[in-house]
Amino acid sequence: MIIRHLTAEHIGKTVTLPTLAALGRCRSGTLHSITLESTTDTSTLRIGDHLHSVPNDATVYVTSEVSGL
């Protein structure tokens, strides 16, 4: 998924930023907030207790819980 497509329905889900993982930074955790910064074409994501400013065209993986299988 692309960052700019994140919505309120993704809050509380586990997300992973593969680019940050490659840099050794906080790469995965619970998404607590999304703030779109349209003037800079970036978004600020609160993942766990860290804030990350990332380009809106960056890739993010959202983990969905599956039950009843």
CSV table of C-alpha atoms in Angstrom, one decimal:
chain,number,residue,atom,x,y,z
A,1,MET,CA,0.0,0.0,0.0
A,2,ILE,CA,1.1,3.6,-0.6
A,3,ILE,CA,1.3,6.0,2.4
A,4,ARG,CA,-1.2,8.4,0.8
A,5,HIS,CA,-3.9,5.7,0.8
A,6,LEU,CA,-3.8,5.2,4.6
A,7,THR,CA,-7.1,6.1,6.2
A,8,ALA,CA,-8.6,6.1,9.7
A,9,GLU,CA,-9.5,2.4,9.2
A,10,HIS,CA,-5.8,1.6,9.5
A,11,ILE,CA,-5.4,3.2,12.9
A,12,GLY,CA,-4.6,0.5,15.5
A,13,LYS,CA,-3.3,-2.0,12.9
A,14,THR,CA,0.3,-3.2,12.6
A,15,VAL,CA,2.2,-1.4,9.9
A,16,THR,CA,5.7,-1.9,8.5
A,17,LEU,CA,7.8,0.6,6.6
A,18,PRO,CA,10.3,-1.5,4.6
A,19,THR,CA,12.5,1.5,3.8
A,20,LEU,CA,13.0,2.4,7.4
A,21,ALA,CA,13.7,-1.3,8.2
A,22,ALA,CA,16.6,-1.2,5.8
A,23,LEU,CA,18.0,1.8,7.7
A,24,GLY,CA,17.7,0.0,11.0
A,25,ARG,CA,15.0,2.4,12.4
A,26,CYS,CA,11.7,1.6,14.0
A,27,ARG,CA,10.2,-0.4,11.2
A,28,SER,CA,7.1,-2.0,12.5
A,29,GLY,CA,4.4,-1.3,15.1
A,30,THR,CA,0.9,-0.1,15.8
A,31,LEU,CA,-0.2,2.8,13.8
A,32,HIS,CA,-1.6,5.5,16.2
A,33,SER,CA,-2.0,8.5,13.9
A,34,ILE,CA,-1.6,9.8,10.4
A,35,THR,CA,-1.1,13.5,9.5
A,36,LEU,CA,-0.9,14.4,5.8
A,37,GLU,CA,1.3,17.3,5.0
A,38,SER,CA,0.1,18.3,1.5
A,39,THR,CA,2.5,21.2,1.1
A,40,THR,CA,5.5,18.9,1.4
A,41,ASP,CA,3.8,15.7,0.0
A,42,THR,CA,4.8,13.8,3.1
A,43,SER,CA,2.9,12.2,6.0
A,44,THR,CA,3.8,12.0,9.6
A,45,LEU,CA,3.0,8.6,11.1
A,46,ARG,CA,3.0,7.8,14.8
A,47,ILE,CA,4.1,4.1,14.9
A,48,GLY,CA,4.4,2.9,18.5
A,49,ASP,CA,5.9,5.8,20.3
A,50,HIS,CA,7.9,7.1,17.3
A,51,LEU,CA,7.0,9.8,14.8
A,52,HIS,CA,8.1,9.2,11.2
A,53,SER,CA,7.9,11.7,8.4
A,54,VAL,CA,7.7,9.8,5.1
A,55,PRO,CA,7.0,10.6,1.5
A,56,ASN,CA,3.4,10.0,0.5
A,57,ASP,CA,4.5,7.7,-2.3
A,58,ALA,CA,6.4,5.4,0.0
A,59,THR,CA,5.4,1.8,0.5
A,60,VAL,CA,3.8,0.6,3.8
A,61,TYR,CA,2.7,-2.9,4.6
A,62,VAL,CA,-0.5,-3.2,6.7
A,63,THR,CA,-1.0,-6.4,8.7
A,64,SER,CA,-4.6,-7.6,8.8
A,65,GLU,CA,-5.8,-10.0,11.5
A,66,VAL,CA,-7.6,-13.0,10.2
A,67,SER,CA,-9.8,-15.0,12.5
A,68,GLY,CA,-12.0,-18.1,12.1
A,69,LEU,CA,-9.7,-20.1,10.0
